[in-house]
């Protein structure tokens, strides 16, 4: 089943939630399970598996997703990179547009060179505001990155489009949330798009199918004076 | 500067925090900036850049990091994959040990085949508790995955070791946090290790250099009945 609609029928959603509750009531496995003997454990896990199969069966909607990775924590761009790799692994084509970074040659771009034309990678941003020191120029670069992004969003050939650090461009006022919502509407029904960066605006969160907020719990930069290291930060 | 120590001198940490405060006081760029004219904007951004350079200079500690990606949100394994890609891009060797998944052939594993021997990938888990339905077998598999992991942790040739879904194995009681803390201690000074999965135990969080909690804000599975799609979920 393929759909553009962003919500399923209320009845289907109810069924799905009922199965979720059932799965939860059946409880966890491993040492968290109450049973001492293996046979009782196996029976409950068997029942749990049936519910799981139903859950998967209920979820039959296929659609291009809007995925947002935001928050102050590490892992936003890296999570999007993981999606790039998965998509390439399934033979899908990908486009990445970097809105802020791009002054340096990142390790991932080098690693991804071997995917050839299946991956288009554009590092259009010039760097942080304190590096460019020129708002008008920043705005022009962001707008031209956005034009490029729209071309990819509308292009049915790309299975996944990553708009890296676009949330920061939105936050700085170089791009309007309305522009982005319009751009998302250009996509064919099965094109996924991932938008990364801290400070994603409310209108985008509202439009997203998935939002993950990366929360900092501990950070070695802050607390230990550790420098940015190859493979981890870039 | 290279160090095994997990904390810098208190004085260095104070300097680092003072610079962080200075950077914050200098304020944001873009349309969030107070200046109307470009020259005043440029001067403040110039000052901000100087502080930024000092910040980077203060942070000169190079060390192998313990990175934990946990929480209920999406992006934990994908964030670790991004690190894999970065490290490979810089010519580093990587080992990935999957503790839970492995019943299916993931897109990322296929994509990564072309890195050859630079990447060792072991999918040792058999699946979720409701699939295996046998705690003893689960525990044995986890323990053997852990032995393999220790060999990689101790092996100076690997720049990054990813222990995927190990937090779930810990949570289910198939592996003891003490074992993991000991294993982390086997690493040469510059080996990074990433541990993923929900439910990371407190002892591991305490030991980590970086912890990111992935928080669910919106999730299409839950809310819309969307099925697991190639490139996104696997």
CSV table of N, CA and C in Angstrom, one decimal, chain B residues 43-198:
chain,number,residue,atom,x,y,z
B,43,UNK,N,32.7,42.8,13.0
B,43,UNK,CA,33.6,42.9,14.1
B,43,UNK,C,33.2,41.9,15.2
B,44,UNK,N,31.9,41.8,15.5
B,44,UNK,CA,31.6,40.9,16.6
B,44,UNK,C,31.9,39.4,16.2
B,45,UNK,N,31.6,39.1,14.9
B,45,UNK,CA,31.9,37.7,14.5
B,45,UNK,C,33.4,37.4,14.4
B,46,UNK,N,34.2,38.5,14.2
B,46,UNK,CA,35.6,38.4,14.2
B,46,UNK,C,36.1,38.0,15.6
B,47,UNK,N,35.5,38.7,16.6
B,47,UNK,CA,35.8,38.4,18.0
B,47,UNK,C,35.4,37.0,18.4
B,48,UNK,N,34.2,36.6,17.9
B,48,UNK,CA,33.7,35.3,18.2
B,48,UNK,C,34.6,34.2,17.6
B,49,UNK,N,35.1,34.5,16.4
B,49,UNK,CA,36.0,33.6,15.8
B,49,UNK,C,37.3,33.4,16.6
B,50,UNK,N,37.8,34.5,17.1
B,50,UNK,CA,39.0,34.4,18.0
B,50,UNK,C,38.8,33.5,19.2
B,51,UNK,N,37.7,33.7,19.8
B,51,UNK,CA,37.3,32.9,21.0
B,51,UNK,C,37.2,31.4,20.6
B,52,UNK,N,36.6,31.2,19.4
B,52,UNK,CA,36.5,29.9,18.9
B,52,UNK,C,37.8,29.2,18.7
B,53,UNK,N,38.8,30.0,18.1
B,53,UNK,CA,40.1,29.4,17.9
B,53,UNK,C,40.8,29.1,19.2
B,54,UNK,N,40.6,29.9,20.2
B,54,UNK,CA,41.1,29.6,21.6
B,54,UNK,C,40.5,28.4,22.1
B,55,UNK,N,39.2,28.3,21.9
B,55,UNK,CA,38.5,27.1,22.4
B,55,UNK,C,39.0,25.8,21.8
B,56,UNK,N,39.3,25.8,20.5
B,56,UNK,CA,39.8,24.7,19.9
B,56,UNK,C,41.2,24.4,20.4
B,57,UNK,N,42.0,25.5,20.6
B,57,UNK,CA,43.3,25.3,21.1
B,57,UNK,C,43.4,24.7,22.5
B,58,UNK,N,42.5,25.1,23.3
B,58,UNK,CA,42.5,24.6,24.7
B,58,UNK,C,42.2,23.1,24.7
B,59,UNK,N,41.4,22.7,23.8
B,59,UNK,CA,41.0,21.3,23.7
B,59,UNK,C,42.0,20.5,22.9
B,60,UNK,N,43.1,20.1,23.6
B,60,UNK,CA,44.2,19.4,22.9
B,60,UNK,C,44.4,18.0,23.3
B,61,UNK,N,43.5,17.5,24.1
B,61,UNK,CA,43.6,16.1,24.6
B,61,UNK,C,43.1,15.1,23.5
B,62,UNK,N,44.0,14.2,23.2
B,62,UNK,CA,43.6,13.2,22.2
B,62,UNK,C,43.4,11.9,23.0
B,63,UNK,N,42.3,11.2,22.9
B,63,UNK,CA,42.1,10.0,23.6
B,63,UNK,C,41.1,9.1,22.9
B,64,UNK,N,41.1,7.8,23.2
B,64,UNK,CA,40.1,6.9,22.7
B,64,UNK,C,38.8,7.2,23.5
B,65,UNK,N,37.7,7.4,22.8
B,65,UNK,CA,36.5,7.8,23.5
B,65,UNK,C,35.6,6.6,23.7
B,66,UNK,N,34.8,6.6,24.8
B,66,UNK,CA,33.7,5.7,25.0
B,66,UNK,C,32.4,6.5,24.7
B,67,UNK,N,31.7,6.1,23.6
B,67,UNK,CA,30.6,6.8,23.1
B,67,UNK,C,29.3,6.0,23.3
B,68,UNK,N,28.3,6.5,24.0
B,68,UNK,CA,27.1,5.7,24.2
B,68,UNK,C,25.9,6.4,23.5
B,69,UNK,N,25.2,5.6,22.7
B,69,UNK,CA,24.0,6.1,22.0
B,69,UNK,C,22.8,5.3,22.6
B,70,UNK,N,22.0,5.9,23.4
B,70,UNK,CA,20.9,5.2,24.1
B,70,UNK,C,19.6,6.0,23.9
B,71,UNK,N,18.6,5.5,24.7
B,71,UNK,CA,17.3,6.2,24.6
B,71,UNK,C,16.3,5.4,23.7
B,72,UNK,N,15.1,5.8,23.7
B,72,UNK,CA,14.0,5.1,22.9
B,72,UNK,C,13.9,5.6,21.5
B,73,UNK,N,14.5,6.7,21.1
B,73,UNK,CA,14.4,7.3,19.8
B,73,UNK,C,15.2,6.5,18.7
B,74,UNK,N,14.8,6.9,17.5
B,74,UNK,CA,15.6,6.3,16.3
B,74,UNK,C,16.9,7.0,16.2
B,75,UNK,N,17.9,6.2,15.6
B,75,UNK,CA,19.1,6.9,15.2
B,75,UNK,C,20.3,6.4,16.0
B,76,UNK,N,20.1,5.4,16.9
B,76,UNK,CA,21.3,5.0,17.7
B,76,UNK,C,22.3,4.2,16.9
B,77,UNK,N,21.8,3.2,16.2
B,77,UNK,CA,22.7,2.4,15.4
B,77,UNK,C,23.1,3.2,14.2
B,78,UNK,N,22.2,4.0,13.6
B,78,UNK,CA,22.6,4.8,12.4
B,78,UNK,C,23.7,5.8,12.8
B,79,UNK,N,23.6,6.3,14.0
B,79,UNK,CA,24.7,7.3,14.4
B,79,UNK,C,26.0,6.5,14.5
B,80,UNK,N,26.0,5.3,15.0
B,80,UNK,CA,27.3,4.5,15.1
B,80,UNK,C,27.8,4.2,13.7
B,81,UNK,N,26.9,3.9,12.8
B,81,UNK,CA,27.2,3.7,11.4
B,81,UNK,C,27.9,4.9,10.7
B,82,UNK,N,27.4,6.0,11.1
B,82,UNK,CA,28.1,7.3,10.6
B,82,UNK,C,29.5,7.3,11.0
B,83,UNK,N,29.8,6.9,12.3
B,83,UNK,CA,31.2,6.9,12.8
B,83,UNK,C,32.0,5.9,12.0
B,84,UNK,N,31.4,4.8,11.7
B,84,UNK,CA,32.1,3.7,11.0
B,84,UNK,C,32.6,4.3,9.6
B,85,UNK,N,31.7,5.0,9.0
B,85,UNK,CA,31.9,5.6,7.7
B,85,UNK,C,33.0,6.6,7.7
B,86,UNK,N,32.9,7.5,8.7
B,86,UNK,CA,34.0,8.5,8.9
B,86,UNK,C,35.3,7.9,9.1
B,87,UNK,N,35.4,6.9,10.0
B,87,UNK,CA,36.7,6.3,10.3
B,87,UNK,C,37.2,5.6,9.1
B,88,UNK,N,36.4,4.9,8.3
B,88,UNK,CA,36.9,4.2,7.1
B,88,UNK,C,37.4,5.3,6.1
B,89,UNK,N,36.7,6.4,6.1
B,89,UNK,CA,37.1,7.5,5.2
B,89,UNK,C,38.4,8.1,5.5
B,90,UNK,N,38.8,8.0,6.8
B,90,UNK,CA,40.2,8.5,7.2
B,90,UNK,C,41.2,7.4,7.2
B,91,UNK,N,40.8,6.2,6.6
B,91,UNK,CA,41.7,5.1,6.4
B,91,UNK,C,41.9,4.2,7.7
B,92,UNK,N,41.0,4.5,8.7
B,92,UNK,CA,41.1,3.6,9.9
B,92,UNK,C,40.4,2.3,9.7
B,93,UNK,N,40.7,1.3,10.5
B,93,UNK,CA,40.1,0.0,10.5
B,93,UNK,C,39.0,0.0,11.6
B,94,UNK,N,37.9,-0.7,11.3
B,94,UNK,CA,36.8,-0.8,12.2
B,94,UNK,C,36.3,-2.2,12.4
B,95,UNK,N,35.8,-2.5,13.6
B,95,UNK,CA,35.1,-3.7,13.8
B,95,UNK,C,33.7,-3.4,14.4
B,96,UNK,N,32.7,-4.1,13.8
B,96,UNK,CA,31.3,-4.0,14.3
B,96,UNK,C,30.9,-5.4,14.8
B,97,UNK,N,30.4,-5.4,16.1
B,97,UNK,CA,29.8,-6.7,16.6
B,97,UNK,C,28.3,-6.4,16.9
B,98,UNK,N,27.4,-7.1,16.3
B,98,UNK,CA,26.0,-6.9,16.5
B,98,UNK,C,25.5,-7.9,17.5
B,99,UNK,N,25.0,-7.4,18.6
B,99,UNK,CA,24.6,-8.3,19.7
B,99,UNK,C,23.2,-8.8,19.6
B,100,UNK,N,22.3,-8.2,18.9
B,100,UNK,CA,20.9,-8.6,18.9
B,100,UNK,C,20.4,-8.9,17.5
B,101,UNK,N,20.6,-8.0,16.6
B,101,UNK,CA,20.1,-8.2,15.3
B,101,UNK,C,21.0,-9.2,14.5
B,102,UNK,N,20.7,-9.5,13.3
B,102,UNK,CA,21.6,-10.3,12.6
B,102,UNK,C,20.8,-11.4,11.8
B,103,UNK,N,19.5,-11.6,12.1
B,103,UNK,CA,18.7,-12.5,11.3
B,103,UNK,C,18.5,-12.2,9.9
B,104,UNK,N,18.6,-10.9,9.6
B,104,UNK,CA,18.4,-10.4,8.2
B,104,UNK,C,19.7,-9.8,7.8
B,105,UNK,N,19.9,-9.6,6.5
B,105,UNK,CA,21.1,-9.0,5.9
B,105,UNK,C,20.8,-7.5,5.8
B,106,UNK,N,21.4,-6.7,6.6
B,106,UNK,CA,21.1,-5.3,6.6
B,106,UNK,C,21.7,-4.5,5.4
B,107,UNK,N,21.0,-3.5,4.9
B,107,UNK,CA,21.5,-2.7,3.8
B,107,UNK,C,22.9,-2.2,4.0
B,108,UNK,N,23.2,-1.8,5.3
B,108,UNK,CA,24.5,-1.2,5.6
B,108,UNK,C,25.6,-2.2,5.4
B,109,UNK,N,25.3,-3.5,5.8
B,109,UNK,CA,26.4,-4.5,5.7
B,109,UNK,C,26.7,-4.7,4.2
B,110,UNK,N,25.7,-4.7,3.4
B,110,UNK,CA,25.9,-4.9,2.0
B,110,UNK,C,26.7,-3.7,1.4
B,111,UNK,N,26.3,-2.5,1.8
B,111,UNK,CA,27.0,-1.3,1.3
B,111,UNK,C,28.5,-1.4,1.7
B,112,UNK,N,28.7,-1.9,2.9
B,112,UNK,CA,30.1,-1.8,3.5
B,112,UNK,C,31.0,-2.9,3.0
B,113,UNK,N,30.4,-3.9,2.3
B,113,UNK,CA,31.3,-5.0,1.8
B,113,UNK,C,32.4,-4.5,1.0
B,114,UNK,N,32.2,-3.3,0.3
B,114,UNK,CA,33.3,-2.9,-0.6
B,114,UNK,C,34.5,-2.3,0.2
B,115,UNK,N,34.4,-2.2,1.5
B,115,UNK,CA,35.5,-1.7,2.2
B,115,UNK,C,36.5,-2.9,2.6
B,116,UNK,N,36.1,-4.1,2.2
B,116,UNK,CA,36.9,-5.3,2.4
B,116,UNK,C,37.4,-5.4,3.8
B,117,UNK,N,38.6,-5.7,4.0
B,117,UNK,CA,39.2,-6.1,5.3
B,117,UNK,C,39.3,-5.0,6.3
B,118,UNK,N,39.2,-3.7,5.8
B,118,UNK,CA,39.2,-2.6,6.7
B,118,UNK,C,38.1,-2.6,7.7
B,119,UNK,N,37.0,-3.3,7.3
B,119,UNK,CA,35.8,-3.5,8.2
B,119,UNK,C,35.6,-4.9,8.5
B,120,UNK,N,35.6,-5.3,9.8
B,120,UNK,CA,35.1,-6.6,10.2
B,120,UNK,C,33.7,-6.4,10.8
B,121,UNK,N,32.8,-7.3,10.3
B,121,UNK,CA,31.4,-7.1,10.7
B,121,UNK,C,30.9,-8.5,11.2
B,122,UNK,N,30.5,-8.6,12.4
B,122,UNK,CA,30.0,-9.8,13.0
B,122,UNK,C,28.5,-9.7,13.5
B,123,UNK,N,27.6,-10.3,12.8
B,123,UNK,CA,26.2,-10.3,13.3
B,123,UNK,C,26.0,-11.5,14.1
B,124,UNK,N,26.2,-11.4,15.4
B,124,UNK,CA,26.2,-12.6,16.3
B,124,UNK,C,24.9,-12.9,17.0
B,125,UNK,N,24.1,-11.9,17.2
B,125,UNK,CA,22.8,-12.1,17.8
B,125,UNK,C,21.9,-12.8,16.9
B,126,UNK,N,20.9,-13.5,17.5
B,126,UNK,CA,19.9,-14.2,16.6
B,126,UNK,C,18.6,-13.5,16.4
B,127,UNK,N,18.3,-12.5,17.2
B,127,UNK,CA,17.1,-11.8,17.1
B,127,UNK,C,16.5,-11.4,18.4
B,128,UNK,N,15.3,-11.0,18.4
B,128,UNK,CA,14.7,-10.5,19.7
B,128,UNK,C,14.3,-11.8,20.5
B,129,UNK,N,14.0,-11.5,21.8
B,129,UNK,CA,13.7,-12.6,22.8
B,129,UNK,C,12.5,-13.4,22.3
B,130,UNK,N,11.6,-12.8,21.6
B,130,UNK,CA,10.4,-13.5,21.2
B,130,UNK,C,10.7,-14.4,19.9
B,131,UNK,N,11.8,-14.2,19.3
B,131,UNK,CA,12.2,-15.0,18.2
B,131,UNK,C,13.0,-16.2,18.7
B,132,UNK,N,13.9,-16.0,19.6
B,132,UNK,CA,14.7,-17.1,20.1
B,132,UNK,C,14.0,-18.0,21.1
B,133,UNK,N,13.2,-17.3,22.0
B,133,UNK,CA,12.4,-18.0,22.9
B,133,UNK,C,13.2,-18.9,23.9
B,134,UNK,N,14.5,-18.6,24.0
B,134,UNK,CA,15.4,-19.5,24.8
B,134,UNK,C,16.5,-18.7,25.5
B,135,UNK,N,16.3,-18.5,26.8
B,135,UNK,CA,17.2,-17.6,27.5
B,135,UNK,C,18.6,-18.1,27.5
B,136,UNK,N,18.8,-19.4,27.7
B,136,UNK,CA,20.1,-20.0,27.9
B,136,UNK,C,20.9,-19.8,26.6
B,137,UNK,N,20.3,-20.1,25.5
B,137,UNK,CA,20.9,-19.9,24.2
B,137,UNK,C,21.3,-18.5,23.9
B,138,UNK,N,20.3,-17.6,24.2
B,138,UNK,CA,20.6,-16.1,24.1
B,138,UNK,C,21.8,-15.7,24.9
B,139,UNK,N,21.9,-16.2,26.1
B,139,UNK,CA,23.0,-15.8,27.0
B,139,UNK,C,24.3,-16.3,26.4
B,140,UNK,N,24.3,-17.5,25.9
B,140,UNK,CA,25.6,-18.1,25.3
B,140,UNK,C,26.0,-17.3,24.1
B,141,UNK,N,25.0,-16.9,23.3
B,141,UNK,CA,25.4,-16.1,22.1
B,141,UNK,C,25.9,-14.8,22.4
B,142,UNK,N,25.3,-14.2,23.4
B,142,UNK,CA,25.8,-12.8,23.9
B,142,UNK,C,27.2,-13.0,24.4
B,143,UNK,N,27.4,-14.0,25.2
B,143,UNK,CA,28.7,-14.2,25.8
B,143,UNK,C,29.8,-14.4,24.8
B,144,UNK,N,29.4,-15.2,23.7
B,144,UNK,CA,30.4,-15.4,22.7
B,144,UNK,C,30.7,-14.1,21.9
B,145,UNK,N,29.6,-13.3,21.7
B,145,UNK,CA,29.8,-12.0,21.0
B,145,UNK,C,30.7,-11.2,21.8
B,146,UNK,N,30.5,-11.3,23.1
B,146,UNK,CA,31.4,-10.4,24.0
B,146,UNK,C,32.9,-10.8,24.0
B,147,UNK,N,33.1,-12.1,23.9
B,147,UNK,CA,34.5,-12.6,23.7
B,147,UNK,C,35.1,-12.0,22.5
B,148,UNK,N,34.4,-12.1,21.4
B,148,UNK,CA,34.8,-11.5,20.1
B,148,UNK,C,35.1,-10.0,20.3
B,149,UNK,N,34.2,-9.3,21.0
B,149,UNK,CA,34.3,-7.9,21.2
B,149,UNK,C,35.6,-7.6,21.9
B,150,UNK,N,35.9,-8.4,23.0
B,150,UNK,CA,37.1,-8.1,23.8
B,150,UNK,C,38.4,-8.3,23.0
B,151,UNK,N,38.4,-9.2,22.0
B,151,UNK,CA,39.5,-9.4,21.2
B,151,UNK,C,39.7,-8.1,20.3
B,152,UNK,N,38.7,-7.6,19.8
B,152,UNK,CA,38.8,-6.3,19.0
B,152,UNK,C,39.2,-5.1,19.9
B,153,UNK,N,38.6,-5.1,21.1
B,153,UNK,CA,38.9,-3.9,22.0
B,153,UNK,C,40.4,-3.9,22.3
B,154,UNK,N,41.0,-5.1,22.5
B,154,UNK,CA,42.4,-5.2,22.8
B,154,UNK,C,43.4,-5.0,21.6
B,155,UNK,N,42.8,-5.1,20.4
B,155,UNK,CA,43.6,-5.1,19.2
B,155,UNK,C,43.9,-3.7,18.7
B,156,UNK,N,45.1,-3.3,18.9
B,156,UNK,CA,45.5,-1.9,18.5
B,156,UNK,C,45.2,-1.6,17.0
B,157,UNK,N,45.0,-2.6,16.2
B,157,UNK,CA,44.8,-2.3,14.8
B,157,UNK,C,43.5,-1.6,14.5
B,158,UNK,N,42.5,-1.9,15.3
B,158,UNK,CA,41.2,-1.3,15.0
B,158,UNK,C,41.0,0.1,15.7
B,159,UNK,N,40.7,1.1,14.9
B,159,UNK,CA,40.6,2.5,15.4
B,159,UNK,C,39.3,2.7,16.1
B,160,UNK,N,38.2,1.9,15.7
B,160,UNK,CA,36.9,2.1,16.2
B,160,UNK,C,36.3,0.7,16.3
B,161,UNK,N,35.6,0.4,17.5
B,161,UNK,CA,34.9,-0.8,17.7
B,161,UNK,C,33.5,-0.5,18.0
B,162,UNK,N,32.5,-1.0,17.3
B,162,UNK,CA,31.1,-0.7,17.5
B,162,UNK,C,30.5,-1.9,18.1
B,163,UNK,N,29.9,-1.8,19.3
B,163,UNK,CA,29.2,-2.9,20.0
B,163,UNK,C,27.7,-2.6,19.9
B,164,UNK,N,27.1,-3.1,18.8
B,164,UNK,CA,25.7,-2.6,18.5
B,164,UNK,C,24.7,-3.4,19.3
B,165,UNK,N,23.8,-2.7,19.9
B,165,UNK,CA,22.7,-3.2,20.7
B,165,UNK,C,23.2,-3.9,22.0
B,166,UNK,N,24.5,-3.7,22.3
B,166,UNK,CA,25.0,-4.3,23.6
B,166,UNK,C,24.2,-3.8,24.8
B,167,UNK,N,23.7,-2.6,24.8
B,167,UNK,CA,22.9,-2.1,25.9
B,167,UNK,C,21.7,-3.0,26.2
B,168,UNK,N,21.1,-3.5,25.1
B,168,UNK,CA,19.9,-4.3,25.3
B,168,UNK,C,20.3,-5.7,25.9
B,169,UNK,N,21.5,-6.2,25.5
B,169,UNK,CA,22.0,-7.4,26.1
B,169,UNK,C,22.3,-7.2,27.6
B,170,UNK,N,22.8,-6.1,27.9
B,170,UNK,CA,23.0,-5.7,29.4
B,170,UNK,C,21.7,-5.6,30.1
B,171,UNK,N,20.7,-5.0,29.5
B,171,UNK,CA,19.4,-4.8,30.1
B,171,UNK,C,18.7,-6.1,30.4
B,172,UNK,N,18.9,-7.0,29.4
B,172,UNK,CA,18.2,-8.3,29.6
B,172,UNK,C,18.9,-9.3,30.5
B,173,UNK,N,20.1,-8.8,31.0
B,173,UNK,CA,20.8,-9.6,32.0
B,173,UNK,C,21.7,-10.7,31.4
B,174,UNK,N,21.9,-10.6,30.1
B,174,UNK,CA,22.8,-11.6,29.4
B,174,UNK,C,24.3,-11.3,29.5
B,175,UNK,N,24.6,-10.1,30.0
B,175,UNK,CA,25.9,-9.7,30.1
B,175,UNK,C,26.0,-8.7,31.3
B,176,UNK,N,27.1,-8.8,32.0
B,176,UNK,CA,27.2,-8.0,33.3
B,176,UNK,C,27.9,-6.7,33.0
B,177,UNK,N,27.4,-5.6,33.5
B,177,UNK,CA,28.1,-4.3,33.3
B,177,UNK,C,29.6,-4.3,33.7
B,178,UNK,N,29.9,-5.1,34.8
B,178,UNK,CA,31.3,-5.2,35.2
B,178,UNK,C,32.2,-5.8,34.1
B,179,UNK,N,31.6,-6.8,33.4
B,179,UNK,CA,32.4,-7.4,32.2
B,179,UNK,C,32.7,-6.3,31.2
B,180,UNK,N,31.7,-5.5,30.9
B,180,UNK,CA,31.9,-4.4,29.9
B,180,UNK,C,32.9,-3.4,30.4
B,181,UNK,N,32.8,-3.0,31.6
B,181,UNK,CA,33.8,-2.0,32.1
B,181,UNK,C,35.2,-2.6,32.0
B,182,UNK,N,35.4,-3.8,32.4
B,182,UNK,CA,36.7,-4.5,32.2
B,182,UNK,C,37.1,-4.5,30.8
B,183,UNK,N,36.2,-4.8,29.9
B,183,UNK,CA,36.6,-4.9,28.5
B,183,UNK,C,37.0,-3.5,27.9
B,184,UNK,N,36.4,-2.5,28.4
B,184,UNK,CA,36.7,-1.1,27.9
B,184,UNK,C,38.2,-0.8,28.4
B,185,UNK,N,38.6,-1.4,29.5
B,185,UNK,CA,39.9,-1.2,30.0
B,185,UNK,C,41.0,-1.9,29.2
B,186,UNK,N,40.6,-2.8,28.3
B,186,UNK,CA,41.6,-3.5,27.5
B,186,UNK,C,42.1,-2.6,26.3
B,187,UNK,N,41.4,-1.5,26.0
B,187,UNK,CA,41.8,-0.7,24.8
B,187,UNK,C,43.1,0.0,24.9
B,188,UNK,N,43.8,0.0,23.8
B,188,UNK,CA,44.9,0.9,23.7
B,188,UNK,C,44.4,2.4,23.8
B,189,UNK,N,45.3,3.3,24.1
B,189,UNK,CA,44.9,4.7,24.5
B,189,UNK,C,44.1,5.4,23.4
B,190,UNK,N,44.2,5.0,22.1
B,190,UNK,CA,43.5,5.8,21.1
B,190,UNK,C,42.4,5.1,20.4
B,191,UNK,N,41.9,4.0,21.0
B,191,UNK,CA,40.9,3.2,20.4
B,191,UNK,C,39.5,3.8,20.8
B,192,UNK,N,38.6,4.1,19.9
B,192,UNK,CA,37.3,4.5,20.2
B,192,UNK,C,36.4,3.3,20.2
B,193,UNK,N,35.3,3.4,21.1
B,193,UNK,CA,34.3,2.4,21.1
B,193,UNK,C,32.9,3.0,21.2
B,194,UNK,N,32.0,2.5,20.4
B,194,UNK,CA,30.6,3.0,20.5
B,194,UNK,C,29.7,1.9,20.9
B,195,UNK,N,28.9,2.2,21.9
B,195,UNK,CA,28.0,1.2,22.4
B,195,UNK,C,26.5,1.7,22.2
B,196,UNK,N,25.7,0.9,21.5
B,196,UNK,CA,24.4,1.4,21.2
B,196,UNK,C,23.3,0.5,21.9
B,197,UNK,N,22.1,1.1,21.9
B,197,UNK,CA,20.9,0.3,22.4
B,197,UNK,C,20.2,1.1,23.5
B,198,UNK,N,18.9,0.8,23.6
B,198,UNK,CA,18.2,1.5,24.7
B,198,UNK,C,18.6,0.8,26.0
